[in-house]
Short mmCIF file of C-alpha atoms and ligand atoms in Angstrom, two decimals:
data_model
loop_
_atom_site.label_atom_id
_atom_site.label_comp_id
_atom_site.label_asym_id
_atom_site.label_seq_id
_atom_site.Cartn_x
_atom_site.Cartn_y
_atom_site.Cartn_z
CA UNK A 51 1.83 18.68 43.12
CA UNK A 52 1.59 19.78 39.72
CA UNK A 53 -0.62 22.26 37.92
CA UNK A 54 -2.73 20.75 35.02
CA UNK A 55 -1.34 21.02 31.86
CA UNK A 56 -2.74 22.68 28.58
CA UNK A 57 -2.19 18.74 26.87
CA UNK A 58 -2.67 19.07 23.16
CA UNK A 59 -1.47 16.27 22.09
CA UNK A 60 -2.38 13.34 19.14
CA UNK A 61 -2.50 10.84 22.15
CA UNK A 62 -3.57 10.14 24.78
CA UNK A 63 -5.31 13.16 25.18
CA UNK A 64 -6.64 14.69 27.99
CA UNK A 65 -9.42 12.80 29.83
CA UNK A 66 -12.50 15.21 31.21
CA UNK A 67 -12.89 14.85 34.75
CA UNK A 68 -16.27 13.22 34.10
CA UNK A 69 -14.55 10.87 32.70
CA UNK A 70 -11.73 10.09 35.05
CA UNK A 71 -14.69 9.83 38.23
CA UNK A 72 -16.34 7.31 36.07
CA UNK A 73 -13.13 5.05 36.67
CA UNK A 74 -12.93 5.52 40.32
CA UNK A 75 -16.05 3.08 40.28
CA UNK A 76 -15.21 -0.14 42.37
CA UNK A 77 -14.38 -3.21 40.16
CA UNK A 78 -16.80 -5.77 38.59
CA UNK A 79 -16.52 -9.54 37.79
CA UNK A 80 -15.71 -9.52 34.13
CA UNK A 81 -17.64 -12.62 34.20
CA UNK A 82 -20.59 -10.91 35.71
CA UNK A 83 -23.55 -9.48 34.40
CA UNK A 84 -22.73 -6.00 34.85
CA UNK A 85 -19.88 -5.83 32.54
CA UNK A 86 -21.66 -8.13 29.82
CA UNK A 87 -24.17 -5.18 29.93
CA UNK A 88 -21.56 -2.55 29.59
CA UNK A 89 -19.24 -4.38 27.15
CA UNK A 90 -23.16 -4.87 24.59
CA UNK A 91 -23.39 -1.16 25.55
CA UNK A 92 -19.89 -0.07 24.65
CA UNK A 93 -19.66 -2.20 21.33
CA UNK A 94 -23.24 -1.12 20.06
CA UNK A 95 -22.23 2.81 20.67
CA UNK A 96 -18.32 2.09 19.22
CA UNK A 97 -20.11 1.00 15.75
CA UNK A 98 -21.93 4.06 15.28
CA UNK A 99 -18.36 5.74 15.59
CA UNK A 100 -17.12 3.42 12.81
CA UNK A 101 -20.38 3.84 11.03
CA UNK A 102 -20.69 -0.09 10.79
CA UNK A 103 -23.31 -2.75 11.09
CA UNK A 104 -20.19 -5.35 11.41
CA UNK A 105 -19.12 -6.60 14.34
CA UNK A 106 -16.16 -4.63 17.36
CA UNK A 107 -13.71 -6.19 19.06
CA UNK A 108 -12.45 -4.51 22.03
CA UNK A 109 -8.94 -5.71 22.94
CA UNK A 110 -7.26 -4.73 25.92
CA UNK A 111 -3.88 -3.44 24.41
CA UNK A 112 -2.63 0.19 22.72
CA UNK A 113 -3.17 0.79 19.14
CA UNK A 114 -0.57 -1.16 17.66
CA UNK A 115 -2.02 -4.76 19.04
CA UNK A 116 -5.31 -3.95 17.47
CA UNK A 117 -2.86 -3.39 14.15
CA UNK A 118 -1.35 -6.42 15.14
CA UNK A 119 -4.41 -8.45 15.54
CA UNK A 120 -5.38 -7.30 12.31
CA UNK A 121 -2.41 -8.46 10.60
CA UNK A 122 -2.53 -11.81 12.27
CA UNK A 123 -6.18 -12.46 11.66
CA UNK A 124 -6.44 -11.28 8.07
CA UNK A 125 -3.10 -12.10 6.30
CA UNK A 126 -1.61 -15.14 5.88
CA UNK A 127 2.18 -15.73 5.30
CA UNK A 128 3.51 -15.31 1.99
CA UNK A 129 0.19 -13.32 1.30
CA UNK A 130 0.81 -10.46 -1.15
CA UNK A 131 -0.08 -6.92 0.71
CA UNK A 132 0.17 -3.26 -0.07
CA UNK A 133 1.14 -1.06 2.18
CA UNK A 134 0.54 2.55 1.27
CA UNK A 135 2.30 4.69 3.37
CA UNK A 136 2.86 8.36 3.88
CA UNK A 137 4.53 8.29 7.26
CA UNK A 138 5.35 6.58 10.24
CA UNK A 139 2.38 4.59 11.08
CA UNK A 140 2.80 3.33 7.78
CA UNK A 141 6.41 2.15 8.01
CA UNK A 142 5.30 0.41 11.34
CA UNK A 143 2.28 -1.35 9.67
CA UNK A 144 5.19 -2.49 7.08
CA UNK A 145 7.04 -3.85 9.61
CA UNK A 146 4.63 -5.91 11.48
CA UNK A 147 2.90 -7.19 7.98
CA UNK A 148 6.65 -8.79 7.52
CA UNK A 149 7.18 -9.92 10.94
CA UNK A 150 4.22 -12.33 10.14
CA UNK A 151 5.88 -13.03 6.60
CA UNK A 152 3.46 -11.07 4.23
CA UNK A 153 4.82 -10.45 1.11
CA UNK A 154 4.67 -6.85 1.18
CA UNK A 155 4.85 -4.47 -1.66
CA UNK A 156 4.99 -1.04 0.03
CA UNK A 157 4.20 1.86 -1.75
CA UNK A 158 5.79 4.84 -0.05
CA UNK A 159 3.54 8.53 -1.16
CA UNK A 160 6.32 10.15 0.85
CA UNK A 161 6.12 12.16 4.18
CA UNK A 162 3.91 15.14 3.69
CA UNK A 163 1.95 13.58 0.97
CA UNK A 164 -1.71 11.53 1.14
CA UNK A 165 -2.20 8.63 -0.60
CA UNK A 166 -2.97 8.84 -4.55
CA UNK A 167 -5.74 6.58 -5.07
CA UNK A 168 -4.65 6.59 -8.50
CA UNK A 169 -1.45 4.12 -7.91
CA UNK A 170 -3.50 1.69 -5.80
CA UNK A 171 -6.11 1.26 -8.46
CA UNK A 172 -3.44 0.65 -11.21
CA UNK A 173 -1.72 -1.67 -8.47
CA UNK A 174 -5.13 -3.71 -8.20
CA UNK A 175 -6.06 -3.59 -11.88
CA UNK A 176 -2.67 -5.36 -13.22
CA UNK A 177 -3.22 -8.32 -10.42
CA UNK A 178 -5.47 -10.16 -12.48
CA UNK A 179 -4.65 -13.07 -10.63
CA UNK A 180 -5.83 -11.45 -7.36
CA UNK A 181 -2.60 -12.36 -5.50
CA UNK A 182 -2.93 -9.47 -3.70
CA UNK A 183 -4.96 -10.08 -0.89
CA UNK A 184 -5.11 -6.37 1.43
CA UNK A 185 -4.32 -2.96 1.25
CA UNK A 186 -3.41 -1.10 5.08
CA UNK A 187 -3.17 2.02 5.19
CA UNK A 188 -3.65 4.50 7.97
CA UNK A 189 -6.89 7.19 7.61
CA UNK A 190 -5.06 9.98 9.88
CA UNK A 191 -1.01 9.34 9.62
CA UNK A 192 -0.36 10.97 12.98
CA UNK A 193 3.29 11.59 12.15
CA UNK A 194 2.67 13.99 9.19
CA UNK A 195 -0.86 14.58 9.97
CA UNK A 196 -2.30 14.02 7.17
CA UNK A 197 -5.58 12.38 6.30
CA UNK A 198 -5.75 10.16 3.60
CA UNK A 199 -8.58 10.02 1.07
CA UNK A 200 -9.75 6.27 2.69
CA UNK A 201 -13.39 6.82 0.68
CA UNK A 202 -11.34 7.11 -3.36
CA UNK A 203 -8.88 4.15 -1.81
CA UNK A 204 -11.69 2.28 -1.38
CA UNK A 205 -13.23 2.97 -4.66
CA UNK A 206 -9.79 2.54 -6.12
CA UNK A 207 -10.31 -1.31 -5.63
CA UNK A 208 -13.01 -1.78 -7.76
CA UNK A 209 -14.37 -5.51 -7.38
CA UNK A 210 -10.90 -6.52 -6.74
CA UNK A 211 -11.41 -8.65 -3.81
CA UNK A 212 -8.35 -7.10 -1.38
CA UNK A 213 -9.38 -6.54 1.74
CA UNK A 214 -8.97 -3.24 2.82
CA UNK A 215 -7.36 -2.66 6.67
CA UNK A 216 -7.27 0.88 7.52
CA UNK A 217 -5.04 2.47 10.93
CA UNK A 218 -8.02 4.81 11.82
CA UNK A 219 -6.36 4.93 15.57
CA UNK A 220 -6.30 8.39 15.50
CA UNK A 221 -8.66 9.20 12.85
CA UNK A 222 -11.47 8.02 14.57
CA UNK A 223 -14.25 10.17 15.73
CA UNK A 224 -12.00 13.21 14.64
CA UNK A 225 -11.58 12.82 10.61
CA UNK A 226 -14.43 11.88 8.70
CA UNK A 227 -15.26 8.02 8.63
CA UNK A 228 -17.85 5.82 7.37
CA UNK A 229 -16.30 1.98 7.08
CA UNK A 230 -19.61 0.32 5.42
CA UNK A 231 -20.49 3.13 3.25
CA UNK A 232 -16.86 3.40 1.84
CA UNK A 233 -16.64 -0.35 1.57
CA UNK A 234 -13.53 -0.71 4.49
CA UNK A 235 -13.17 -4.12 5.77
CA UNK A 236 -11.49 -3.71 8.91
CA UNK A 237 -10.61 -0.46 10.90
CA UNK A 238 -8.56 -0.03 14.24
CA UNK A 239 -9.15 2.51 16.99
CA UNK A 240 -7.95 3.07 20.38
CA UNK A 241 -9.55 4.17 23.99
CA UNK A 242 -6.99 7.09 24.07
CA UNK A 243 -7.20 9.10 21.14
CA UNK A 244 -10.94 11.30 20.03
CA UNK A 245 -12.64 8.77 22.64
CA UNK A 246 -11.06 10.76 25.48
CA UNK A 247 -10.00 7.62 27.76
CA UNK A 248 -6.83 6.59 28.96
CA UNK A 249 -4.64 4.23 26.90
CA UNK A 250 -5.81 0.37 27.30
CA UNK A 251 -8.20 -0.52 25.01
CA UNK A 252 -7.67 -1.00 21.15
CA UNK A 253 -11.18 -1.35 19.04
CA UNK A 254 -11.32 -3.80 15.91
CA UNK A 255 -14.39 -3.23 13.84
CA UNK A 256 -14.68 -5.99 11.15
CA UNK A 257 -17.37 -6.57 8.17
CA UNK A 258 -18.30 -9.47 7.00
CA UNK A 259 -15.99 -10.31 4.31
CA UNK A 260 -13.26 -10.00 6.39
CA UNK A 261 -15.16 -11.93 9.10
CA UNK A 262 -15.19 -14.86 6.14
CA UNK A 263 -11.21 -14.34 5.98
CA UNK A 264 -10.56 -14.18 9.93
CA UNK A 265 -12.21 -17.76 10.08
CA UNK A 266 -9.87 -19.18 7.40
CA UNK A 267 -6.75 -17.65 9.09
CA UNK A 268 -3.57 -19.76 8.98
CA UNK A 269 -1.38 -17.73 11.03
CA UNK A 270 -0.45 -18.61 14.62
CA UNK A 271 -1.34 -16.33 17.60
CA UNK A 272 -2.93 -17.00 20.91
CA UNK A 273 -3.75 -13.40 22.45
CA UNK A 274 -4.94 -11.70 19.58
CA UNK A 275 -7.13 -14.10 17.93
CA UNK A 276 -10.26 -12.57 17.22
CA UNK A 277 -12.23 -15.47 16.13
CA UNK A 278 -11.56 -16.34 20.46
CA UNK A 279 -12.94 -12.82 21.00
CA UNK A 280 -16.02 -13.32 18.80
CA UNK A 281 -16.85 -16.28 20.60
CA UNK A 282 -16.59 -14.35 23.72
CA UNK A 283 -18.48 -11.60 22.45
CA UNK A 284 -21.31 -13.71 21.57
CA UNK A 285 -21.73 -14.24 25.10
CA UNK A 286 -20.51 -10.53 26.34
CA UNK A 287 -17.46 -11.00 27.35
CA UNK A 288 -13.47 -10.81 26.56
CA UNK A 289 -11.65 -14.03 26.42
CA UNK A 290 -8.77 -12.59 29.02
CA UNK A 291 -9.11 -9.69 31.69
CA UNK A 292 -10.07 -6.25 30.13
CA UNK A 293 -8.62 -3.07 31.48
CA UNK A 294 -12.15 -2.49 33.17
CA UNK A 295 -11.22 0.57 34.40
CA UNK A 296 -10.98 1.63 31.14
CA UNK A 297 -13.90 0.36 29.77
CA UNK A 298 -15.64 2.75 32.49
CA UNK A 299 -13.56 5.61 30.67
CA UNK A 300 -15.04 4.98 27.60
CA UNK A 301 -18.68 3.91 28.29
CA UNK A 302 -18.93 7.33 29.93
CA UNK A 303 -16.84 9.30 27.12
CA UNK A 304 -19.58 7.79 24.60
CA UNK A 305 -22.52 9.65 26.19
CA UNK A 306 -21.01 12.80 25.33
CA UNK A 307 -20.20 11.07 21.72
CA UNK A 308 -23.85 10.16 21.37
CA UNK A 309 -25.49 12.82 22.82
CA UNK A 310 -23.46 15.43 20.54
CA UNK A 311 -23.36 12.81 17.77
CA UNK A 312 -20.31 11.93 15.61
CA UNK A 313 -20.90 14.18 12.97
CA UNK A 314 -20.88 17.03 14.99
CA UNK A 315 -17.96 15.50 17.53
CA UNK A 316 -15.55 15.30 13.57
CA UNK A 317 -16.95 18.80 12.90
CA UNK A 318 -15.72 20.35 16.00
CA UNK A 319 -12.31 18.94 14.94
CA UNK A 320 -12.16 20.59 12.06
CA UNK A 321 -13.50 24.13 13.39
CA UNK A 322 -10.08 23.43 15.83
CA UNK A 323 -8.13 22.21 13.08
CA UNK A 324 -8.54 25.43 11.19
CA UNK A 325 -8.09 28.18 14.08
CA UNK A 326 -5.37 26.23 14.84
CA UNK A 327 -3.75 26.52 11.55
CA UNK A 328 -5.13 30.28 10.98
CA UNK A 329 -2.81 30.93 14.38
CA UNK A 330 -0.32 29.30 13.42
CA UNK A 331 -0.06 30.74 9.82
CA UNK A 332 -0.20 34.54 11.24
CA UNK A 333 2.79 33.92 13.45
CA UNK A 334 4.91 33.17 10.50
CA UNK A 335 4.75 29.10 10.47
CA UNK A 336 5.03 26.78 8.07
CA UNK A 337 2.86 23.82 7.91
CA UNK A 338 3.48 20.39 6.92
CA UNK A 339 -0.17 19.93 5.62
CA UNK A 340 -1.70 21.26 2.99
CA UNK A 341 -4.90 22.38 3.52
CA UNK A 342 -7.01 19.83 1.46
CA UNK A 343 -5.28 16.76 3.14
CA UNK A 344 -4.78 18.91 6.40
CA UNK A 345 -5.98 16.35 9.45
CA UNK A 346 -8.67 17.54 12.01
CA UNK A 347 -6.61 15.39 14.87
CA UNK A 348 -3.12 17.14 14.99
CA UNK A 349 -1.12 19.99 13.50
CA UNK A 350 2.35 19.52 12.20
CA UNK A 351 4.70 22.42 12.33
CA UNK A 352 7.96 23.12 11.03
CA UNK A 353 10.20 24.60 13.73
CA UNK A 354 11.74 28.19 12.88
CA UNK A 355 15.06 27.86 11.44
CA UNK A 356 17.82 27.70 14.55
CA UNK A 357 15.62 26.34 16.93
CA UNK A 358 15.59 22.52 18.24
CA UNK A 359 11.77 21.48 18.71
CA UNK A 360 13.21 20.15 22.22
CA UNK A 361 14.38 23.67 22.76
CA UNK A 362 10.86 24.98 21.88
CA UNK A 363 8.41 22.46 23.96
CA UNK A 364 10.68 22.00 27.03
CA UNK A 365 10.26 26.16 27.16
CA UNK A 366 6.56 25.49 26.74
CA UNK A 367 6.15 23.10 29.10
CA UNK A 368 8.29 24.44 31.79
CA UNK A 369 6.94 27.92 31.68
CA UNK A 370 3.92 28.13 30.49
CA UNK A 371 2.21 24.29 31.17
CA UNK A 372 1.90 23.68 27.54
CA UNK A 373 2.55 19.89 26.37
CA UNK A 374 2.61 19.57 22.94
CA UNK A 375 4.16 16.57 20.56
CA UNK A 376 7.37 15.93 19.36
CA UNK A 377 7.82 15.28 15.69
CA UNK A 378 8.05 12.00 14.79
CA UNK A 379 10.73 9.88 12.52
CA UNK A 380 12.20 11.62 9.82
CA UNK A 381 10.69 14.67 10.98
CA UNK A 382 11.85 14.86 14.64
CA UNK A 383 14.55 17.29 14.37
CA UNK A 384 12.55 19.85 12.79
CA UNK A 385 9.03 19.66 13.84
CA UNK A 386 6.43 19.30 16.48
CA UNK A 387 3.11 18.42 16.78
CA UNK A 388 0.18 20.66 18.02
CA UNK A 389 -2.79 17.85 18.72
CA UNK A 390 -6.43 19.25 18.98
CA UNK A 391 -7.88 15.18 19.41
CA UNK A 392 -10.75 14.73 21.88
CA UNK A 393 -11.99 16.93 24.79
CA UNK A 394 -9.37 20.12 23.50
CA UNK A 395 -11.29 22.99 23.97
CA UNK A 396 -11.67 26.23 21.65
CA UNK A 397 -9.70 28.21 24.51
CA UNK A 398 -6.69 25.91 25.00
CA UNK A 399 -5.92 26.47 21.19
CA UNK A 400 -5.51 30.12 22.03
CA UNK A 401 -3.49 29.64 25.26
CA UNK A 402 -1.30 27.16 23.47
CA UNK A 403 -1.04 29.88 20.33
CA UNK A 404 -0.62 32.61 22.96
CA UNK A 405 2.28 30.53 24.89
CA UNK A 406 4.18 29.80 21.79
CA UNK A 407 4.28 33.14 20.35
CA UNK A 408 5.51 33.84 23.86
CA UNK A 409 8.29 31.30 23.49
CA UNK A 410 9.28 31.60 20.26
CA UNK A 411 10.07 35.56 21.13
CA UNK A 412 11.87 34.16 23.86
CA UNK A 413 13.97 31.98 21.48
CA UNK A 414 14.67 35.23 19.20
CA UNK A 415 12.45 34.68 16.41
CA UNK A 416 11.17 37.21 15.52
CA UNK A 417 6.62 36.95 15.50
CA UNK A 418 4.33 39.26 14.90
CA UNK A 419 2.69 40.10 18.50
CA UNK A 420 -1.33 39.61 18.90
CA UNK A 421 -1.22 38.30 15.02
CA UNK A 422 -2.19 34.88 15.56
CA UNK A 423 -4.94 35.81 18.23
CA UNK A 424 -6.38 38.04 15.90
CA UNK A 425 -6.35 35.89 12.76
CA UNK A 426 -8.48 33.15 15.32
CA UNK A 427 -10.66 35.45 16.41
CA UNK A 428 -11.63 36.84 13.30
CA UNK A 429 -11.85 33.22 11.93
CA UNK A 430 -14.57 32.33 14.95
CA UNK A 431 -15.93 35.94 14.25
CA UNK A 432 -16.45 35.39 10.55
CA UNK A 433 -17.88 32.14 10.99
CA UNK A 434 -20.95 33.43 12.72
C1 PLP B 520 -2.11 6.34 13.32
C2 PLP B 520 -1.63 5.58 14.50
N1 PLP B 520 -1.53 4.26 14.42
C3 PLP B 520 -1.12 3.51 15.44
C4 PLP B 520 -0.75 4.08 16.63
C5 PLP B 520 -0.23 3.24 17.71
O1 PLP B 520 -0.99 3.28 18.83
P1 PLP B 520 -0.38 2.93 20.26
O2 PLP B 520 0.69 3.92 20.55
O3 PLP B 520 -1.59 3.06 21.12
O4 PLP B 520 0.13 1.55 20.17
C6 PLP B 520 -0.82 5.46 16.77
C7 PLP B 520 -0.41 6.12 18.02
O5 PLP B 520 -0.25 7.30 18.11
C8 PLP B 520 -1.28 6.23 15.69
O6 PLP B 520 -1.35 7.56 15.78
#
């Protein structure tokens, strides 16, 4: 048997045990009335997340099909994109915008940076033929975590008519979001990220210009076609079988959503984003973030000088039950990732700062004991 885990991770994250009893339920006809009640329930609570009066589609796949679907859906081939990228989840929404033959011009901010609305607007204002016909971009680039300022992109466009697609998978409900009131088309969010489920479901909120576009869509594509799930919708249901077990997950993580409301649920990332970083600062770490663009969903680290991030989390997770992410891409060899996405609580941040000041000593580098601990406390201290 083994011991649960301190799991700080961007995703999945850990699932409260409320939460994993509401799954044991026995299984419904997807057919039936009981779901069509739970998937209305679901979608209706899952907009208020997004902060949109547009319509959800729940798809029964990980993140990357609801990125999928939105490619398929909203671009046609040969359409001219941007892609505005600052990490891996960019680079990955590149490469399935030219699998379906969009014409993409991808505008790399580099790793480590957010996205300068400044370029995109320049971008936008010398199309005066409106060729271009989206912008994707992720909210919270998991990789570097960074947020990227989604509310100036989407002021960047002006009345260019671009749709704009945002990778809000793990920005949602952790990072401030508000798709109608910053003018987003269509966002993307998945069951196992700040909506403390298991993997399975991926969330596709659309408005209703992009609704217009979805209807016109030339692209081929059988699973993912959303115009299929709209129809389905209409009558509160999926057009294939939805992980219903995960649905469960989520219908019962979104009481706790609603009853704390997602202001607060985004504000309590950020509280753990920053005692995070405090800790992590005192013991001597470098951060990929700065603190303005810093995301609320995961820390990125740089590993001490010497030491393989393997080295570092296999010593964490063998000794002291601490799982936390390996660095992604470009950054793997150097960096890992300290997640504090979805039901993390204020006291697994200091056991996870605790156990990797313990490790780290145990590697040789040299921290300063109790420095990090203090620097939190004094942080939650101060803030009262
Ligand atoms: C920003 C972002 N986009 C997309 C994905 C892909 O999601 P999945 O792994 O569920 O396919 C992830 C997963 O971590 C993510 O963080």
């Amino acid at each position: 048997m083994k011991l649960q885990e301190y799991f700080l991770l961007p995703g999945p994250t850990d699932v409260p045990s409320n939460v994993l009893r509401a799954m044991s339920k026995p299984m419904i006809n997807h057919r039936g009335p009981e779901f069509e009640e739970t998937l209305r329930r679901i979608t209706a609570r899952i907009k208020r997340v997004f902060k949109t009066e547009g319509e959800v589609f729940t798809l029964t796949s990980s993140g990357t099909g609801g990125l999928e679907a939105a490619v398929v859906n909203f671009i046609n081939p040969g359409d001219k994109v941007i892609v505005a990228s600052i990490g891996n989840f960019g680079e990955r929404l590149k490469q399935i915008a030219e699998m379906y033959d969009a014409d993409v011009d991808f505008i790399d901010f580099g790793w480590g940076n957010a996205i300068d609305p400044a370029v995109i607007a320049e971008r936008l204002q010398s199309d005066v033929n409106h060729e271009i016909k989206a912008i994707l971009c992720q909210h919270n680039e998991t990789s570097t975590a960074i947020v990227n300022p989604i509310k100036e992109v989407a002021a960047a466009r002006g009345d260019h008519p671009a749709l704009l697609i945002v990778d809000t998978v793990s920005g949602l409900g952790a990072a401030e979001f508000d798709m109608d009131g910053w003018g987003v088309d269509v966002a993307i969010a998945g069951s196992q990220k700040a909506f403390m489920a298991p993997p399975g479901l991926a969330f596709v909120a659309v408005n209703s210009r992009a609704e217009e576009v979805m209807a016109n869509s030339g692209n081929r594509k059988f699973y993912f076609d959303l115009n299929k799930a709209k129809a389905m919708l209409e009558k509160g249901q999926t057009p294939f079988t939805p992980a219903i077990t995960t649905v469960y997950a989520v219908d019962e993580a979104l009481n706790y959503i609603d009853d704390v409301g997602v202001d607060a649920v985004v504000a309590d990332h950020c509280k753990r984003r920053d005692l995070v970083r405090a800790g992590l600062r005192a013991m001597g770490l470098k951060l990929i973030a700065a603190d303005d663009i810093a995301s609320p969903a995961v820390t990125a680290v740089e590993c001490p000088k010497g030491i393989h991030p393997d080295e570092l989390r296999k010593l964490l997770r063998e000794k002291y039950n601490i799982i936390v992410a390996v660095g992604q891409g470009k950054f793997a060899a150097t960096t890992f990732r300290v997640g504090h996405l979805g039901a993390v609580r204020t006291m697994d941040l200091f056991a996870a700062i605790v156990g990797l000041e313990l490790a780290l000593t145990e590697l040789g580098v040299d921290v300063p004991k109790g420095a990090a601990v203090a620097a939190m406390e004094e942080m939650i201290l101060g803030a009262k």
